[in-house]
Coordinates of C-alpha atoms (C1' of nucleotides) in Angstrom, one line a residue:
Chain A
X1 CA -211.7 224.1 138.0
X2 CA -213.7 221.3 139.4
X3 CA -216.2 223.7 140.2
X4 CA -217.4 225.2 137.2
X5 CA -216.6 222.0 135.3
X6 CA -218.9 220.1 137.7
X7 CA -221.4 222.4 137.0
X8 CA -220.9 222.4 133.4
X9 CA -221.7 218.3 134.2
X10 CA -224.5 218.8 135.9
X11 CA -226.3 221.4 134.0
X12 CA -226.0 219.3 130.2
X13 CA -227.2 216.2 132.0
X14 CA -230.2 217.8 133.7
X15 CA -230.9 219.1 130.0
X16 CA -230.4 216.4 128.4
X17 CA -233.9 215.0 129.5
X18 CA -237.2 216.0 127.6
X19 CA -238.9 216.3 130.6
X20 CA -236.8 218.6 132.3
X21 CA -236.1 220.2 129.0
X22 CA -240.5 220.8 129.0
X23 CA -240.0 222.1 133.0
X24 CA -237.6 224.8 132.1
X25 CA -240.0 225.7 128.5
X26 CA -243.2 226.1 131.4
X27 CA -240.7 227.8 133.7
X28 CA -240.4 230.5 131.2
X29 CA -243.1 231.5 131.3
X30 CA -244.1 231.5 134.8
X31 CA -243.0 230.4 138.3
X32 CA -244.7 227.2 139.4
X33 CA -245.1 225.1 142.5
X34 CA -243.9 220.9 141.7
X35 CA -248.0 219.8 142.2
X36 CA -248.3 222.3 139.4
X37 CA -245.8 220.8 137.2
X38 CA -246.3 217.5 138.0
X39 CA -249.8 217.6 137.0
X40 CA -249.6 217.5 132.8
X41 CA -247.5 214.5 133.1
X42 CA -248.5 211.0 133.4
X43 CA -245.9 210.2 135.5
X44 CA -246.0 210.3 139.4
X45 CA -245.4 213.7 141.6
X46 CA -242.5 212.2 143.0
X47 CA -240.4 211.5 139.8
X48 CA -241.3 215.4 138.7
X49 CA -240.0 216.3 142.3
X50 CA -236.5 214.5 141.3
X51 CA -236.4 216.2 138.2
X52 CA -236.8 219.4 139.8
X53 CA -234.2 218.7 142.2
X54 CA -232.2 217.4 139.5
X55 CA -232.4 221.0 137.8
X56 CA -232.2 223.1 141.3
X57 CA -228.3 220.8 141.8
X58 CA -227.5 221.9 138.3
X59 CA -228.5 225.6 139.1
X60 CA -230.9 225.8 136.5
X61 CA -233.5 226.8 139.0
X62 CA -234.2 228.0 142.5
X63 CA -236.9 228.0 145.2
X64 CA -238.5 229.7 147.2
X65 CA -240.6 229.0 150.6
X66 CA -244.2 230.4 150.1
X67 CA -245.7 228.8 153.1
X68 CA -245.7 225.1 152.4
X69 CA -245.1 225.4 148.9
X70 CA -241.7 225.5 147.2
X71 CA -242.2 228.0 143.9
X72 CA -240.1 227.0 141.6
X73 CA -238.3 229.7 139.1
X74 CA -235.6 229.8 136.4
X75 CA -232.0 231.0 137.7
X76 CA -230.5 232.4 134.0
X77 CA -227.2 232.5 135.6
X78 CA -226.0 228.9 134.3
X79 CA -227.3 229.2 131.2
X80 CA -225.4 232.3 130.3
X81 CA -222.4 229.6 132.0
X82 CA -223.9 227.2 128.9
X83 CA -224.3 229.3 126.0
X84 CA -220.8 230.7 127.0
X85 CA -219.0 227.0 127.0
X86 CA -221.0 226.4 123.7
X87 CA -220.1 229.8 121.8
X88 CA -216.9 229.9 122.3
X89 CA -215.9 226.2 120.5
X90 CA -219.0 227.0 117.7
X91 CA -216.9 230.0 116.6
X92 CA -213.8 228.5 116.6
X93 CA -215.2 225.5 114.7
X94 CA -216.9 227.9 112.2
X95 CA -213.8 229.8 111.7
X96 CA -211.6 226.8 111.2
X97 CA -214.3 225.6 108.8
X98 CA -214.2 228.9 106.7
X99 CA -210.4 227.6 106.1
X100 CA -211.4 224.6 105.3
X101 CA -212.8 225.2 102.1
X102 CA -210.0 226.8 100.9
X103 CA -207.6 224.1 102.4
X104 CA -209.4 221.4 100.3
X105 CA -209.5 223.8 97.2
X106 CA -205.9 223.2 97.4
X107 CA -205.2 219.5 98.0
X108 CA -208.5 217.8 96.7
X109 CA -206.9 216.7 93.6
X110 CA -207.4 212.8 94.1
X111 CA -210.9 213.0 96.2
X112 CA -212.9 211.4 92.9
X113 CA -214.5 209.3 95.7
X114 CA -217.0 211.6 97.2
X115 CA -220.1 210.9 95.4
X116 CA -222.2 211.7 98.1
X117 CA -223.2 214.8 99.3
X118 CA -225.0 216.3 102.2
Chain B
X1 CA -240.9 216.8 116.9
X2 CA -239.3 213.5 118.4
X3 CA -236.9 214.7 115.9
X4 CA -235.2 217.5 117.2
X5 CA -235.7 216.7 120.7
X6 CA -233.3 213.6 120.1
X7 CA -230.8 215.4 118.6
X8 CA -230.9 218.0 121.7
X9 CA -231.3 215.2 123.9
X10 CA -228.2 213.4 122.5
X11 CA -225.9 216.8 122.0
X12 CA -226.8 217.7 126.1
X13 CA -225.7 214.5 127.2
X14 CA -222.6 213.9 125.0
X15 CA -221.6 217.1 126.7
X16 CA -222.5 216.6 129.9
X17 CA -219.3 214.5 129.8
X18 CA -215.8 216.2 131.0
X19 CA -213.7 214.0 128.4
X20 CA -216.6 214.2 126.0
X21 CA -215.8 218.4 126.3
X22 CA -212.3 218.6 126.1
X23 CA -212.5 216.6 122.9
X24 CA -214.4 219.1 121.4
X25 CA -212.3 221.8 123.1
X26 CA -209.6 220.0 121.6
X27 CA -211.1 219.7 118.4
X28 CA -211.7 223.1 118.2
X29 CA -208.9 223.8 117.7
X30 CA -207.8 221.1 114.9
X31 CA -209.2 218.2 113.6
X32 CA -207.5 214.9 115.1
X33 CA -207.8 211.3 114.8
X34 CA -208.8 208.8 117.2
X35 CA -205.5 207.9 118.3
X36 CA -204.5 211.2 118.4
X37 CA -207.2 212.6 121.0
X38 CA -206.7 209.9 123.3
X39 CA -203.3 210.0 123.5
X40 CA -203.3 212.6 126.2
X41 CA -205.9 210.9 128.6
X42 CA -205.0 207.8 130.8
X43 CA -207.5 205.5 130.0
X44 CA -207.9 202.5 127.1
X45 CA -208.3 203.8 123.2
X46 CA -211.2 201.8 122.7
X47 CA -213.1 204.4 125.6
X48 CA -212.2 207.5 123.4
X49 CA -213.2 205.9 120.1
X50 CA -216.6 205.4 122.3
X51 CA -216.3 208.9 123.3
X52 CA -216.2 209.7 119.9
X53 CA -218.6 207.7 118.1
X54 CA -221.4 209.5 121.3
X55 CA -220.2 212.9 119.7
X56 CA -220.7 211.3 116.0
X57 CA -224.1 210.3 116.6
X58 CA -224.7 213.6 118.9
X59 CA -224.4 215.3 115.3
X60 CA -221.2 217.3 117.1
X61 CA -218.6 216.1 114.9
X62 CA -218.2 214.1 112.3
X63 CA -215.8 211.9 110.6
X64 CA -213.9 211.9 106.7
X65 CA -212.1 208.8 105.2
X66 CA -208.3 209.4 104.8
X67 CA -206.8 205.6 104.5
X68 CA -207.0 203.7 107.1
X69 CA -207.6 207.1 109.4
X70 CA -211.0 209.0 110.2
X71 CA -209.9 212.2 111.1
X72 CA -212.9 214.0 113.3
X73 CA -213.6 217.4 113.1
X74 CA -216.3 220.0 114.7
X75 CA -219.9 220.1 113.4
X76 CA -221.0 223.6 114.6
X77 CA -224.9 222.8 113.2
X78 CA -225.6 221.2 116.6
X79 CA -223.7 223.4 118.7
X80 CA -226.0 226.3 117.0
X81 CA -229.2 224.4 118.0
X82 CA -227.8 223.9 121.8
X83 CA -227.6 227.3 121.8
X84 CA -230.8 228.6 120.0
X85 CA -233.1 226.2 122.7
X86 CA -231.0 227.6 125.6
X87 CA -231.2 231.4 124.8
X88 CA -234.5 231.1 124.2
X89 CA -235.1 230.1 127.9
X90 CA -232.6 232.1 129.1
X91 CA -233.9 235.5 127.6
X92 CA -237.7 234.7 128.5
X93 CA -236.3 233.9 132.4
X94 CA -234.1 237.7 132.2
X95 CA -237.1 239.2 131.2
X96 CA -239.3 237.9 133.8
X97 CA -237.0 238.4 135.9
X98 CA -236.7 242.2 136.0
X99 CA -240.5 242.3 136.1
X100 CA -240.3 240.1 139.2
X101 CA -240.0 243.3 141.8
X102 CA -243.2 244.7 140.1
X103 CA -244.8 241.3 141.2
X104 CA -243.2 241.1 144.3
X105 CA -244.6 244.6 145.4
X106 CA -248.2 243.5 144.3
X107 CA -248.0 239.8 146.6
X108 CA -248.2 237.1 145.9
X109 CA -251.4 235.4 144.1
X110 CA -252.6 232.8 142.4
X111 CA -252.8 232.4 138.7
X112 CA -256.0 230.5 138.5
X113 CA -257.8 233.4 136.9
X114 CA -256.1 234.7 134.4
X115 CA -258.9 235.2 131.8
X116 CA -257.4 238.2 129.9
X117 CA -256.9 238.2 126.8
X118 CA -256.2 242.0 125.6
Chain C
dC1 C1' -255.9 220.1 168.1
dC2 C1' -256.6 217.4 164.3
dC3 C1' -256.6 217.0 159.3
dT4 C1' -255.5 218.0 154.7
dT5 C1' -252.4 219.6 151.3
dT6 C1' -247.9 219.8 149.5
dC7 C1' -243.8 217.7 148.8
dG8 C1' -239.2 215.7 150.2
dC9 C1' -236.7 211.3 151.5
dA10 C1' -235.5 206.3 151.2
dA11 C1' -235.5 201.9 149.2
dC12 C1' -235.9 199.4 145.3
dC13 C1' -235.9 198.0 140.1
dG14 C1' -234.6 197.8 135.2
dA15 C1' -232.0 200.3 131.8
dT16 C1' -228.3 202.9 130.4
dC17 C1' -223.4 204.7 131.0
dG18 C1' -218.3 204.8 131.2
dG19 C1' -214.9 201.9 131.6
dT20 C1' -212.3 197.4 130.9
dT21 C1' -210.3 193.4 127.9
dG22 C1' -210.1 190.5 123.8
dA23 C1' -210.7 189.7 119.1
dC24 C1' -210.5 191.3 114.4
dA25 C1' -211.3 194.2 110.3
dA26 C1' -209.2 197.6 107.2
dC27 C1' -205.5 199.5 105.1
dG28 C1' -200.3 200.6 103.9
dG29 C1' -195.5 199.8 104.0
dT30 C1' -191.8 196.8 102.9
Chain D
dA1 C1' -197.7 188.0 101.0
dC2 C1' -196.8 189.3 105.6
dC3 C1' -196.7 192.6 109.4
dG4 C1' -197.7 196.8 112.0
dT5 C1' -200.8 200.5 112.5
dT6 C1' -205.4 202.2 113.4
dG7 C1' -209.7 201.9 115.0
dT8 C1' -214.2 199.3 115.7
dC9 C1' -217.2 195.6 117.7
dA10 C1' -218.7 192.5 121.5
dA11 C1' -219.1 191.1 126.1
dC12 C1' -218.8 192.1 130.6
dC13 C1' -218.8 195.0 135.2
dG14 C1' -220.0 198.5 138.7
dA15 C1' -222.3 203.0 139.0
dT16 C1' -225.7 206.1 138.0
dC17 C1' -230.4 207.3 136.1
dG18 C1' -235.5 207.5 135.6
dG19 C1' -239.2 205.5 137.4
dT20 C1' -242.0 203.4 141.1
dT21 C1' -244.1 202.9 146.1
dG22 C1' -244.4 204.0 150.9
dC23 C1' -243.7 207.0 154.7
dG24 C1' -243.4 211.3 157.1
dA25 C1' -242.3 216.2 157.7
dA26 C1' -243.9 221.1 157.4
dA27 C1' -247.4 224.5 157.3
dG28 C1' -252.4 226.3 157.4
dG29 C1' -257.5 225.9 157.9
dG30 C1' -261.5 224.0 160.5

DNA sequence: CCCTTTCGCAACCGATCGGTTGACAACGGT
DNA sequence: ACCGTTGTCAACCGATCGGTTGCGAAAGGG
């Protein structure tokens, strides 16, 4: 299960950037060309190309030829692969913290050290 | 603003990490201590407890005081706000998506008069 | 045909990352 | 009071990352 692991890789680091994280938001709403992305940022076309790319490898997005520009638009297909990895441990961690409670309730008889709360 | 986009930035990357995700798939299903989680894994302790203090600071898990132990256990808050960003995202992409034949069969054209507003 | 626009590729740079080893702090057991 | 257990901190190393600049390829428009 290299394969879907690597992609698991590939898809949390590509979103673990702001910028990319602001592509995908823009994405959203509409398809867009790289010169069109590029151009809020201060940054140079070049480094916006590499974060496209970086998403496109992760399979966060796809393109498309349109002459000689390369439309760029969101692939939802990895992150239903995300949300899936993700749901599955936040449920089990909920669910093991619902025992919690009532495991503590039953051995917290010395804890007269927890003076601070969340 | 800066806020919460750490904290997403930090959560994405700790789990764009293979060892990084089967400690929480681990830790999904109990809570474990240091020693304990890297036990399985072939590399030094001192990599895991780094492993571990990324997931800490990620706001995915945190950490009790039991003795000399710290026992780490899920944090589902984060995992909820991974998820909440991505479906976002996700559903907008679906549901431009469908609509994308109706587009298709129109051509393609350029956005750069879209003055309506009704 | 050229020429422009759009954009990818390659090389490079500083910063961060994942790993190592070594030292040591904190706590309990005896 | 010592010792073993548990885990963190600090320094270092090679690899990768996000950014830059420079160059060139691909496709239309005049």
């Amino acid at each position: 299960m290299d394969d879907s692991s690597n992609r698991l890789d590939r898809a949390f680091a590509a979103l673990a950037d702001p910028t990319r994280r602001d592509l995908v938001a823009r994405l959203a709403g509409s398809d867009a060309t790289v010169g069109e992305l590029a151009e809020p940022y201060d940054v140079s076309l070049q480094a916006i190309s590499k974060h496209v790319k970086v998403l496109e490898e992760a399979g966060l997005v796809t393109r498309s030829r349109d002459a000689q520009r390369r439309p760029v638009h969101l692939h939802a297909e990895t992150f239903d692969l995300m949300t899936t990895w993700i749901e599955r441990y936040r449920r089990e961690a909920e669910e093991r913290y619902s025992r919690l409670d009532a495991l503590l309730a039953r051995g917290a008889e010395d804890r007269t050290d927890l003076k601070e709360a969340s």
